[in-house]
Amino acid sequence: MDAPGSDAVFAGSIPEFYDDYLVPLIFEPYAEDLARRVADLVPVQLLEIAAGTGVVTRATARALPGPVELVATDLNQAMLDHAEAVGTTRPVRWQQADAMRLPFADASFDVVFCQFGVMFFPDKSRAFAEARRVLRPGGTLLFNVWDRIEENEFADIVTNTLAGVYPDSPPCFLARTPYGHSDLNAIAHDLARAGFTADPRYETVTARSRAASAQVPATAYCQGTPLRTEIEERTGADLVAATAACAAGIAKRCGSGPVDAKIQAHIITIGNV
């Protein structure tokens, strides 16, 4: 029923829920972190892959000093449309693009960066090879991935709750894709296969995810990600009931008022030597 190829489809009402709920919940702290790291590299031509609704694009636009050419791409035009509508503090070239077939010339960019998009690439080595191809010699690839789902409490609660709601066919999008690619050895192997010869540098960053109520993270995950499609495909509890069950599960562990939970990710940096 659940095809991994559909995990990268963010369409319909998902972009709006994603930006309104998921971005402030888990993406904004890491967006500021990644933008600072990108700005420290002092790029002139800059490419963002899997820009989504533009949270990192906006943070990077604010952090960059001086004139910089910033190109932001995503596979899903609906996500880019939402990002462009929100806007940025400096000009950005928004372009639909597949990370595994980037429509740019060789050696076009000083820095290629990506926030929590690598996990969605069907062929990660091929995507890394494309990033390396469009990087100039001496350029840098910078990206982050979520750590194991057990280190990301809201996502873990939602996954376990839905396994109880749909015991015959548990929705596993979160564990399979966004939280399914935290193995640093596997990432290093994919980078090497892509032609990178430098050793990647890793840093694990822990933060807190905060919301006004348990309903917020439940809605964020159930309705702002492709998990929504998995829920809607199943018989029994509908989307509203599934979201309510997840909110109850989060409240049981984190409290009935404002909620606070651990999130954790790896930041990977590698040079194109």
PDB file of C-alpha atoms in Angstrom:
ATOM      1  CA  MET A   1       0.000   0.000   0.000  1.00  0.00           C
ATOM      2  CA  ASP A   2       2.731   2.462   0.965  1.00  0.00           C
ATOM      3  CA  ALA A   3       5.248   3.055  -1.805  1.00  0.00           C
ATOM      4  CA  PRO A   4       8.538   4.749  -0.864  1.00  0.00           C
ATOM      5  CA  GLY A   5       8.337   6.682  -4.137  1.00  0.00           C
ATOM      6  CA  SER A   6       5.308   8.542  -2.785  1.00  0.00           C
ATOM      7  CA  ASP A   7       7.255   9.703   0.286  1.00  0.00           C
ATOM      8  CA  ALA A   8       8.607  12.709  -1.611  1.00  0.00           C
ATOM      9  CA  VAL A   9       5.189  13.962  -2.762  1.00  0.00           C
ATOM     10  CA  PHE A  10       4.119  17.066  -0.825  1.00  0.00           C
ATOM     11  CA  ALA A  11       0.966  18.253  -2.578  1.00  0.00           C
ATOM     12  CA  GLY A  12      -2.632  19.288  -1.945  1.00  0.00           C
ATOM     13  CA  SER A  13      -3.005  20.954   1.458  1.00  0.00           C
ATOM     14  CA  ILE A  14       0.234  19.425   2.819  1.00  0.00           C
ATOM     15  CA  PRO A  15       2.471  22.468   2.008  1.00  0.00           C
ATOM     16  CA  GLU A  16       0.227  24.799   4.024  1.00  0.00           C
ATOM     17  CA  PHE A  17       0.037  22.475   7.041  1.00  0.00           C
ATOM     18  CA  TYR A  18       3.777  21.805   6.721  1.00  0.00           C
ATOM     19  CA  ASP A  19       4.672  25.494   6.859  1.00  0.00           C
ATOM     20  CA  ASP A  20       2.135  26.460   9.528  1.00  0.00           C
ATOM     21  CA  TYR A  21       2.739  23.555  11.897  1.00  0.00           C
ATOM     22  CA  LEU A  22       5.886  21.531  11.158  1.00  0.00           C
ATOM     23  CA  VAL A  23       8.265  24.373  10.296  1.00  0.00           C
ATOM     24  CA  PRO A  24       8.031  26.188  13.658  1.00  0.00           C
ATOM     25  CA  LEU A  25       7.830  22.885  15.520  1.00  0.00           C
ATOM     26  CA  ILE A  26      11.035  21.207  14.336  1.00  0.00           C
ATOM     27  CA  PHE A  27      12.640  22.954  11.358  1.00  0.00           C
ATOM     28  CA  GLU A  28      13.254  26.535  12.462  1.00  0.00           C
ATOM     29  CA  PRO A  29      16.004  25.793  15.052  1.00  0.00           C
ATOM     30  CA  TYR A  30      17.993  23.772  12.529  1.00  0.00           C
ATOM     31  CA  ALA A  31      17.328  26.290   9.741  1.00  0.00           C
ATOM     32  CA  GLU A  32      19.052  29.024  11.730  1.00  0.00           C
ATOM     33  CA  ASP A  33      21.934  26.657  12.491  1.00  0.00           C
ATOM     34  CA  LEU A  34      22.383  25.616   8.856  1.00  0.00           C
ATOM     35  CA  ALA A  35      22.074  29.197   7.584  1.00  0.00           C
ATOM     36  CA  ARG A  36      24.833  30.318   9.940  1.00  0.00           C
ATOM     37  CA  ARG A  37      27.102  27.518   8.726  1.00  0.00           C
ATOM     38  CA  VAL A  38      26.410  28.414   5.101  1.00  0.00           C
ATOM     39  CA  ALA A  39      27.091  32.127   5.710  1.00  0.00           C
ATOM     40  CA  ASP A  40      30.393  31.276   7.412  1.00  0.00           C
ATOM     41  CA  LEU A  41      31.567  29.749   4.122  1.00  0.00           C
ATOM     42  CA  VAL A  42      31.138  33.171   2.414  1.00  0.00           C
ATOM     43  CA  PRO A  43      29.675  31.823  -0.831  1.00  0.00           C
ATOM     44  CA  VAL A  44      29.096  33.807  -4.001  1.00  0.00           C
ATOM     45  CA  GLN A  45      26.940  31.310  -5.911  1.00  0.00           C
ATOM     46  CA  LEU A  46      24.749  29.188  -3.676  1.00  0.00           C
ATOM     47  CA  LEU A  47      22.379  26.300  -4.402  1.00  0.00           C
ATOM     48  CA  GLU A  48      19.760  24.921  -2.044  1.00  0.00           C
ATOM     49  CA  ILE A  49      18.330  21.461  -2.770  1.00  0.00           C
ATOM     50  CA  ALA A  50      14.940  20.316  -1.425  1.00  0.00           C
ATOM     51  CA  ALA A  51      14.080  23.811  -0.216  1.00  0.00           C
ATOM     52  CA  GLY A  52      10.535  22.846   0.716  1.00  0.00           C
ATOM     53  CA  THR A  53       8.509  25.854   1.817  1.00  0.00           C
ATOM     54  CA  GLY A  54      11.645  27.944   2.223  1.00  0.00           C
ATOM     55  CA  VAL A  55      12.428  27.967   5.940  1.00  0.00           C
ATOM     56  CA  VAL A  56      16.181  27.573   5.351  1.00  0.00           C
ATOM     57  CA  THR A  57      16.044  29.813   2.288  1.00  0.00           C
ATOM     58  CA  ARG A  58      14.611  32.626   4.399  1.00  0.00           C
ATOM     59  CA  ALA A  59      17.111  32.075   7.208  1.00  0.00           C
ATOM     60  CA  THR A  60      20.015  31.957   4.753  1.00  0.00           C
ATOM     61  CA  ALA A  61      18.835  35.088   2.945  1.00  0.00           C
ATOM     62  CA  ARG A  62      18.947  36.909   6.288  1.00  0.00           C
ATOM     63  CA  ALA A  63      22.347  35.494   7.274  1.00  0.00           C
ATOM     64  CA  LEU A  64      24.283  36.065   4.058  1.00  0.00           C
ATOM     65  CA  PRO A  65      26.526  39.119   3.883  1.00  0.00           C
ATOM     66  CA  GLY A  66      26.739  41.143   0.679  1.00  0.00           C
ATOM     67  CA  PRO A  67      25.562  40.197  -2.803  1.00  0.00           C
ATOM     68  CA  VAL A  68      25.090  36.456  -3.290  1.00  0.00           C
ATOM     69  CA  GLU A  69      23.321  34.524  -6.033  1.00  0.00           C
ATOM     70  CA  LEU A  70      20.928  32.168  -4.246  1.00  0.00           C
ATOM     71  CA  VAL A  71      19.071  29.459  -6.180  1.00  0.00           C
ATOM     72  CA  ALA A  72      16.492  27.409  -4.259  1.00  0.00           C
ATOM     73  CA  THR A  73      15.105  24.200  -5.763  1.00  0.00           C
ATOM     74  CA  ASP A  74      12.610  21.514  -4.827  1.00  0.00           C
ATOM     75  CA  LEU A  75      11.040  18.533  -6.550  1.00  0.00           C
ATOM     76  CA  ASN A  76       7.544  19.732  -5.623  1.00  0.00           C
ATOM     77  CA  GLN A  77       6.364  22.884  -7.371  1.00  0.00           C
ATOM     78  CA  ALA A  78       3.592  23.303  -4.778  1.00  0.00           C
ATOM     79  CA  MET A  79       6.190  23.694  -2.023  1.00  0.00           C
ATOM     80  CA  LEU A  80       8.141  26.274  -4.053  1.00  0.00           C
ATOM     81  CA  ASP A  81       4.966  28.195  -4.844  1.00  0.00           C
ATOM     82  CA  HIS A  82       4.253  28.465  -1.132  1.00  0.00           C
ATOM     83  CA  ALA A  83       7.850  29.484  -0.388  1.00  0.00           C
ATOM     84  CA  GLU A  84       7.841  32.165  -3.067  1.00  0.00           C
ATOM     85  CA  ALA A  85       4.512  33.512  -1.821  1.00  0.00           C
ATOM     86  CA  VAL A  86       5.943  33.906   1.697  1.00  0.00           C
ATOM     87  CA  GLY A  87       8.980  35.694   0.245  1.00  0.00           C
ATOM     88  CA  THR A  88      12.553  36.422   1.348  1.00  0.00           C
ATOM     89  CA  THR A  89      14.625  39.430   2.366  1.00  0.00           C
ATOM     90  CA  ARG A  90      16.806  39.220  -0.753  1.00  0.00           C
ATOM     91  CA  PRO A  91      16.182  38.039  -4.319  1.00  0.00           C
ATOM     92  CA  VAL A  92      16.002  34.257  -4.705  1.00  0.00           C
ATOM     93  CA  ARG A  93      15.729  32.270  -7.907  1.00  0.00           C
ATOM     94  CA  TRP A  94      13.107  29.579  -7.283  1.00  0.00           C
ATOM     95  CA  GLN A  95      13.359  26.602  -9.630  1.00  0.00           C
ATOM     96  CA  GLN A  96      11.706  23.187  -9.722  1.00  0.00           C
ATOM     97  CA  ALA A  97      14.419  20.534  -9.959  1.00  0.00           C
ATOM     98  CA  ASP A  98      15.095  16.884  -9.229  1.00  0.00           C
ATOM     99  CA  ALA A  99      18.150  16.512  -6.978  1.00  0.00           C
ATOM    100  CA  MET A 100      19.236  13.500  -9.017  1.00  0.00           C
ATOM    101  CA  ARG A 101      19.146  15.462 -12.299  1.00  0.00           C
ATOM    102  CA  LEU A 102      20.132  19.015 -11.472  1.00  0.00           C
ATOM    103  CA  PRO A 103      19.601  21.393 -14.418  1.00  0.00           C
ATOM    104  CA  PHE A 104      22.836  23.326 -13.848  1.00  0.00           C
ATOM    105  CA  ALA A 105      26.245  23.341 -15.495  1.00  0.00           C
ATOM    106  CA  ASP A 106      29.281  21.714 -13.947  1.00  0.00           C
ATOM    107  CA  ALA A 107      31.150  23.740 -11.319  1.00  0.00           C
ATOM    108  CA  SER A 108      28.415  26.384 -10.999  1.00  0.00           C
ATOM    109  CA  PHE A 109      28.253  26.848  -7.214  1.00  0.00           C
ATOM    110  CA  ASP A 110      30.545  27.475  -4.247  1.00  0.00           C
ATOM    111  CA  VAL A 111      28.159  25.824  -1.780  1.00  0.00           C
ATOM    112  CA  VAL A 112      25.353  23.297  -2.135  1.00  0.00           C
ATOM    113  CA  PHE A 113      23.196  22.847   0.957  1.00  0.00           C
ATOM    114  CA  CYS A 114      20.127  20.861   1.935  1.00  0.00           C
ATOM    115  CA  GLN A 115      18.014  20.725   5.089  1.00  0.00           C
ATOM    116  CA  PHE A 116      16.368  17.364   5.864  1.00  0.00           C
ATOM    117  CA  GLY A 117      15.946  16.492   2.194  1.00  0.00           C
ATOM    118  CA  VAL A 118      18.593  13.813   1.663  1.00  0.00           C
ATOM    119  CA  MET A 119      16.393  11.169   3.285  1.00  0.00           C
ATOM    120  CA  PHE A 120      13.845  11.568   0.468  1.00  0.00           C
ATOM    121  CA  PHE A 121      16.265  10.953  -2.416  1.00  0.00           C
ATOM    122  CA  PRO A 122      15.575   7.529  -3.987  1.00  0.00           C
ATOM    123  CA  ASP A 123      19.247   7.187  -5.000  1.00  0.00           C
ATOM    124  CA  LYS A 124      21.336   9.083  -2.488  1.00  0.00           C
ATOM    125  CA  SER A 125      24.703   8.430  -4.146  1.00  0.00           C
ATOM    126  CA  ARG A 126      23.366   9.764  -7.436  1.00  0.00           C
ATOM    127  CA  ALA A 127      22.044  12.898  -5.733  1.00  0.00           C
ATOM    128  CA  PHE A 128      25.378  13.421  -3.981  1.00  0.00           C
ATOM    129  CA  ALA A 129      27.168  12.914  -7.317  1.00  0.00           C
ATOM    130  CA  GLU A 130      24.975  15.617  -8.859  1.00  0.00           C
ATOM    131  CA  ALA A 131      25.784  17.956  -5.956  1.00  0.00           C
ATOM    132  CA  ARG A 132      29.489  17.259  -6.481  1.00  0.00           C
ATOM    133  CA  ARG A 133      29.166  17.861 -10.234  1.00  0.00           C
ATOM    134  CA  VAL A 134      27.685  21.346  -9.818  1.00  0.00           C
ATOM    135  CA  LEU A 135      30.147  22.258  -7.050  1.00  0.00           C
ATOM    136  CA  ARG A 136      33.309  24.114  -7.944  1.00  0.00           C
ATOM    137  CA  PRO A 137      36.655  22.610  -6.845  1.00  0.00           C
ATOM    138  CA  GLY A 138      37.098  23.666  -3.245  1.00  0.00           C
ATOM    139  CA  GLY A 139      33.347  24.047  -2.790  1.00  0.00           C
ATOM    140  CA  THR A 140      31.330  22.576   0.067  1.00  0.00           C
ATOM    141  CA  LEU A 141      28.309  20.308   0.413  1.00  0.00           C
ATOM    142  CA  LEU A 142      26.462  20.907   3.671  1.00  0.00           C
ATOM    143  CA  PHE A 143      23.337  19.058   4.807  1.00  0.00           C
ATOM    144  CA  ASN A 144      21.547  17.654   7.826  1.00  0.00           C
ATOM    145  CA  VAL A 145      19.543  14.517   8.570  1.00  0.00           C
ATOM    146  CA  TRP A 146      17.391  13.534  11.513  1.00  0.00           C
ATOM    147  CA  ASP A 147      18.840  11.120  14.053  1.00  0.00           C
ATOM    148  CA  ARG A 148      16.944   7.906  14.899  1.00  0.00           C
ATOM    149  CA  ILE A 149      13.246   8.308  15.510  1.00  0.00           C
ATOM    150  CA  GLU A 150      13.751   7.259  19.151  1.00  0.00           C
ATOM    151  CA  GLU A 151      15.788  10.471  19.598  1.00  0.00           C
ATOM    152  CA  ASN A 152      12.905  12.580  18.233  1.00  0.00           C
ATOM    153  CA  GLU A 153      10.115  12.219  20.758  1.00  0.00           C
ATOM    154  CA  PHE A 154       7.032  13.641  19.030  1.00  0.00           C
ATOM    155  CA  ALA A 155       7.671  11.634  15.855  1.00  0.00           C
ATOM    156  CA  ASP A 156       8.229   8.503  17.914  1.00  0.00           C
ATOM    157  CA  ILE A 157       4.980   8.975  19.862  1.00  0.00           C
ATOM    158  CA  VAL A 158       3.001   9.569  16.659  1.00  0.00           C
ATOM    159  CA  THR A 159       4.439   6.454  15.017  1.00  0.00           C
ATOM    160  CA  ASN A 160       3.760   4.243  18.021  1.00  0.00           C
ATOM    161  CA  THR A 161       0.251   5.660  18.480  1.00  0.00           C
ATOM    162  CA  LEU A 162      -0.701   5.047  14.851  1.00  0.00           C
ATOM    163  CA  ALA A 163       0.592   1.481  15.127  1.00  0.00           C
ATOM    164  CA  GLY A 164      -2.109   1.001  17.760  1.00  0.00           C
ATOM    165  CA  VAL A 165      -4.787   2.763  15.710  1.00  0.00           C
ATOM    166  CA  TYR A 166      -4.032   0.639  12.623  1.00  0.00           C
ATOM    167  CA  PRO A 167      -2.583  -2.612  14.038  1.00  0.00           C
ATOM    168  CA  ASP A 168      -3.062  -4.565  10.796  1.00  0.00           C
ATOM    169  CA  SER A 169      -1.165  -2.011   8.685  1.00  0.00           C
ATOM    170  CA  PRO A 170       0.797   0.524  10.755  1.00  0.00           C
ATOM    171  CA  PRO A 171       1.685   3.710   8.839  1.00  0.00           C
ATOM    172  CA  CYS A 172       5.482   3.794   8.791  1.00  0.00           C
ATOM    173  CA  PHE A 173       6.349   6.878   6.722  1.00  0.00           C
ATOM    174  CA  LEU A 174       8.130   8.667   9.576  1.00  0.00           C
ATOM    175  CA  ALA A 175      10.330   5.734  10.611  1.00  0.00           C
ATOM    176  CA  ARG A 176      10.926   4.702   6.998  1.00  0.00           C
ATOM    177  CA  THR A 177      11.959   8.012   5.464  1.00  0.00           C
ATOM    178  CA  PRO A 178      12.549  11.215   7.462  1.00  0.00           C
ATOM    179  CA  TYR A 179      13.878   9.311  10.472  1.00  0.00           C
ATOM    180  CA  GLY A 180      15.180   6.294   8.579  1.00  0.00           C
ATOM    181  CA  HIS A 181      18.592   7.477   7.375  1.00  0.00           C
ATOM    182  CA  SER A 182      20.679   8.418  10.399  1.00  0.00           C
ATOM    183  CA  ASP A 183      23.498   5.868   9.904  1.00  0.00           C
ATOM    184  CA  LEU A 184      26.629   8.002   9.480  1.00  0.00           C
ATOM    185  CA  ASN A 185      28.630   5.092   8.063  1.00  0.00           C
ATOM    186  CA  ALA A 186      26.013   4.607   5.355  1.00  0.00           C
ATOM    187  CA  ILE A 187      26.069   8.335   4.583  1.00  0.00           C
ATOM    188  CA  ALA A 188      29.868   8.278   4.302  1.00  0.00           C
ATOM    189  CA  HIS A 189      29.610   5.279   1.963  1.00  0.00           C
ATOM    190  CA  ASP A 190      27.082   7.095  -0.251  1.00  0.00           C
ATOM    191  CA  LEU A 191      29.301  10.189  -0.395  1.00  0.00           C
ATOM    192  CA  ALA A 192      32.329   8.098  -1.374  1.00  0.00           C
ATOM    193  CA  ARG A 193      30.336   6.333  -4.091  1.00  0.00           C
ATOM    194  CA  ALA A 194      29.378   9.773  -5.381  1.00  0.00           C
ATOM    195  CA  GLY A 195      33.043  10.653  -5.893  1.00  0.00           C
ATOM    196  CA  PHE A 196      33.788  12.707  -2.789  1.00  0.00           C
ATOM    197  CA  THR A 197      37.298  11.900  -1.579  1.00  0.00           C
ATOM    198  CA  ALA A 198      37.480  14.086   1.533  1.00  0.00           C
ATOM    199  CA  ASP A 199      36.374  12.798   4.917  1.00  0.00           C
ATOM    200  CA  PRO A 200      32.961  14.134   5.938  1.00  0.00           C
ATOM    201  CA  ARG A 201      32.692  16.077   9.178  1.00  0.00           C
ATOM    202  CA  TYR A 202      29.791  15.303  11.516  1.00  0.00           C
ATOM    203  CA  GLU A 203      28.166  17.154  14.357  1.00  0.00           C
ATOM    204  CA  THR A 204      25.136  15.984  16.323  1.00  0.00           C
ATOM    205  CA  VAL A 205      22.888  18.826  17.475  1.00  0.00           C
ATOM    206  CA  THR A 206      20.131  18.375  20.058  1.00  0.00           C
ATOM    207  CA  ALA A 207      17.317  20.895  20.428  1.00  0.00           C
ATOM    208  CA  ARG A 208      13.855  21.171  21.947  1.00  0.00           C
ATOM    209  CA  SER A 209      10.574  21.093  20.067  1.00  0.00           C
ATOM    210  CA  ARG A 210       7.898  23.236  21.731  1.00  0.00           C
ATOM    211  CA  ALA A 211       4.229  23.806  21.016  1.00  0.00           C
ATOM    212  CA  ALA A 212       1.215  25.388  22.681  1.00  0.00           C
ATOM    213  CA  SER A 213      -0.575  22.043  22.944  1.00  0.00           C
ATOM    214  CA  ALA A 214      -0.315  18.356  22.022  1.00  0.00           C
ATOM    215  CA  GLN A 215      -2.696  19.024  19.115  1.00  0.00           C
ATOM    216  CA  VAL A 216       0.002  21.029  17.303  1.00  0.00           C
ATOM    217  CA  PRO A 217       2.610  18.262  16.830  1.00  0.00           C
ATOM    218  CA  ALA A 218      -0.141  15.729  16.158  1.00  0.00           C
ATOM    219  CA  THR A 219      -1.500  17.924  13.361  1.00  0.00           C
ATOM    220  CA  ALA A 220       1.993  18.711  12.097  1.00  0.00           C
ATOM    221  CA  TYR A 221       2.955  15.095  11.540  1.00  0.00           C
ATOM    222  CA  CYS A 222      -0.431  13.629  10.597  1.00  0.00           C
ATOM    223  CA  GLN A 223      -1.513  16.387   8.226  1.00  0.00           C
ATOM    224  CA  GLY A 224       1.672  18.222   7.180  1.00  0.00           C
ATOM    225  CA  THR A 225       3.658  15.268   5.821  1.00  0.00           C
ATOM    226  CA  PRO A 226       3.017  12.321   3.447  1.00  0.00           C
ATOM    227  CA  LEU A 227       1.952  10.431   6.576  1.00  0.00           C
ATOM    228  CA  ARG A 228      -1.419  12.039   5.811  1.00  0.00           C
ATOM    229  CA  THR A 229      -1.691   9.987   2.617  1.00  0.00           C
ATOM    230  CA  GLU A 230      -0.947   6.766   4.496  1.00  0.00           C
ATOM    231  CA  ILE A 231      -3.638   7.548   7.060  1.00  0.00           C
ATOM    232  CA  GLU A 232      -6.219   8.447   4.428  1.00  0.00           C
ATOM    233  CA  GLU A 233      -5.576   5.193   2.562  1.00  0.00           C
ATOM    234  CA  ARG A 234      -6.488   3.096   5.583  1.00  0.00           C
ATOM    235  CA  THR A 235      -9.868   1.900   6.749  1.00  0.00           C
ATOM    236  CA  GLY A 236     -11.108   2.480  10.277  1.00  0.00           C
ATOM    237  CA  ALA A 237     -10.134   5.752  11.940  1.00  0.00           C
ATOM    238  CA  ASP A 238     -10.226   8.745   9.601  1.00  0.00           C
ATOM    239  CA  LEU A 239      -7.657  11.559   9.534  1.00  0.00           C
ATOM    240  CA  VAL A 240      -9.388  13.563  12.273  1.00  0.00           C
ATOM    241  CA  ALA A 241      -9.629  10.537  14.578  1.00  0.00           C
ATOM    242  CA  ALA A 242      -6.029   9.502  13.904  1.00  0.00           C
ATOM    243  CA  THR A 243      -4.798  13.029  14.635  1.00  0.00           C
ATOM    244  CA  ALA A 244      -6.821  13.110  17.862  1.00  0.00           C
ATOM    245  CA  ALA A 245      -5.346   9.777  18.955  1.00  0.00           C
ATOM    246  CA  CYS A 246      -1.838  11.117  18.382  1.00  0.00           C
ATOM    247  CA  ALA A 247      -2.641  14.294  20.311  1.00  0.00           C
ATOM    248  CA  ALA A 248      -3.843  12.153  23.219  1.00  0.00           C
ATOM    249  CA  GLY A 249      -0.658  10.082  23.065  1.00  0.00           C
ATOM    250  CA  ILE A 250       1.521  13.190  23.138  1.00  0.00           C
ATOM    251  CA  ALA A 251      -0.483  14.711  25.990  1.00  0.00           C
ATOM    252  CA  LYS A 252      -0.179  11.498  27.998  1.00  0.00           C
ATOM    253  CA  ARG A 253       3.618  11.650  27.851  1.00  0.00           C
ATOM    254  CA  CYS A 254       4.244  15.414  27.684  1.00  0.00           C
ATOM    255  CA  GLY A 255       1.304  16.989  29.516  1.00  0.00           C
ATOM    256  CA  SER A 256      -2.046  18.534  28.678  1.00  0.00           C
ATOM    257  CA  GLY A 257      -0.800  22.132  28.382  1.00  0.00           C
ATOM    258  CA  PRO A 258       2.193  23.433  26.416  1.00  0.00           C
ATOM    259  CA  VAL A 259       4.396  20.524  25.316  1.00  0.00           C
ATOM    260  CA  ASP A 260       8.163  20.182  25.026  1.00  0.00           C
ATOM    261  CA  ALA A 261      10.156  17.314  23.555  1.00  0.00           C
ATOM    262  CA  LYS A 262      13.635  16.376  22.393  1.00  0.00           C
ATOM    263  CA  ILE A 263      14.677  16.583  18.731  1.00  0.00           C
ATOM    264  CA  GLN A 264      18.091  15.562  17.421  1.00  0.00           C
ATOM    265  CA  ALA A 265      19.872  15.740  14.065  1.00  0.00           C
ATOM    266  CA  HIS A 266      23.265  15.217  12.426  1.00  0.00           C
ATOM    267  CA  ILE A 267      24.955  17.987  10.412  1.00  0.00           C
ATOM    268  CA  ILE A 268      27.318  16.742   7.684  1.00  0.00           C
ATOM    269  CA  THR A 269      29.919  18.870   5.880  1.00  0.00           C
ATOM    270  CA  ILE A 270      32.222  17.690   3.078  1.00  0.00           C
ATOM    271  CA  GLY A 271      34.530  19.530   0.707  1.00  0.00           C
ATOM    272  CA  ASN A 272      34.855  18.961  -3.021  1.00  0.00           C
ATOM    273  CA  VAL A 273      38.628  18.538  -3.203  1.00  0.00           C
TER     274      VAL A 273
END
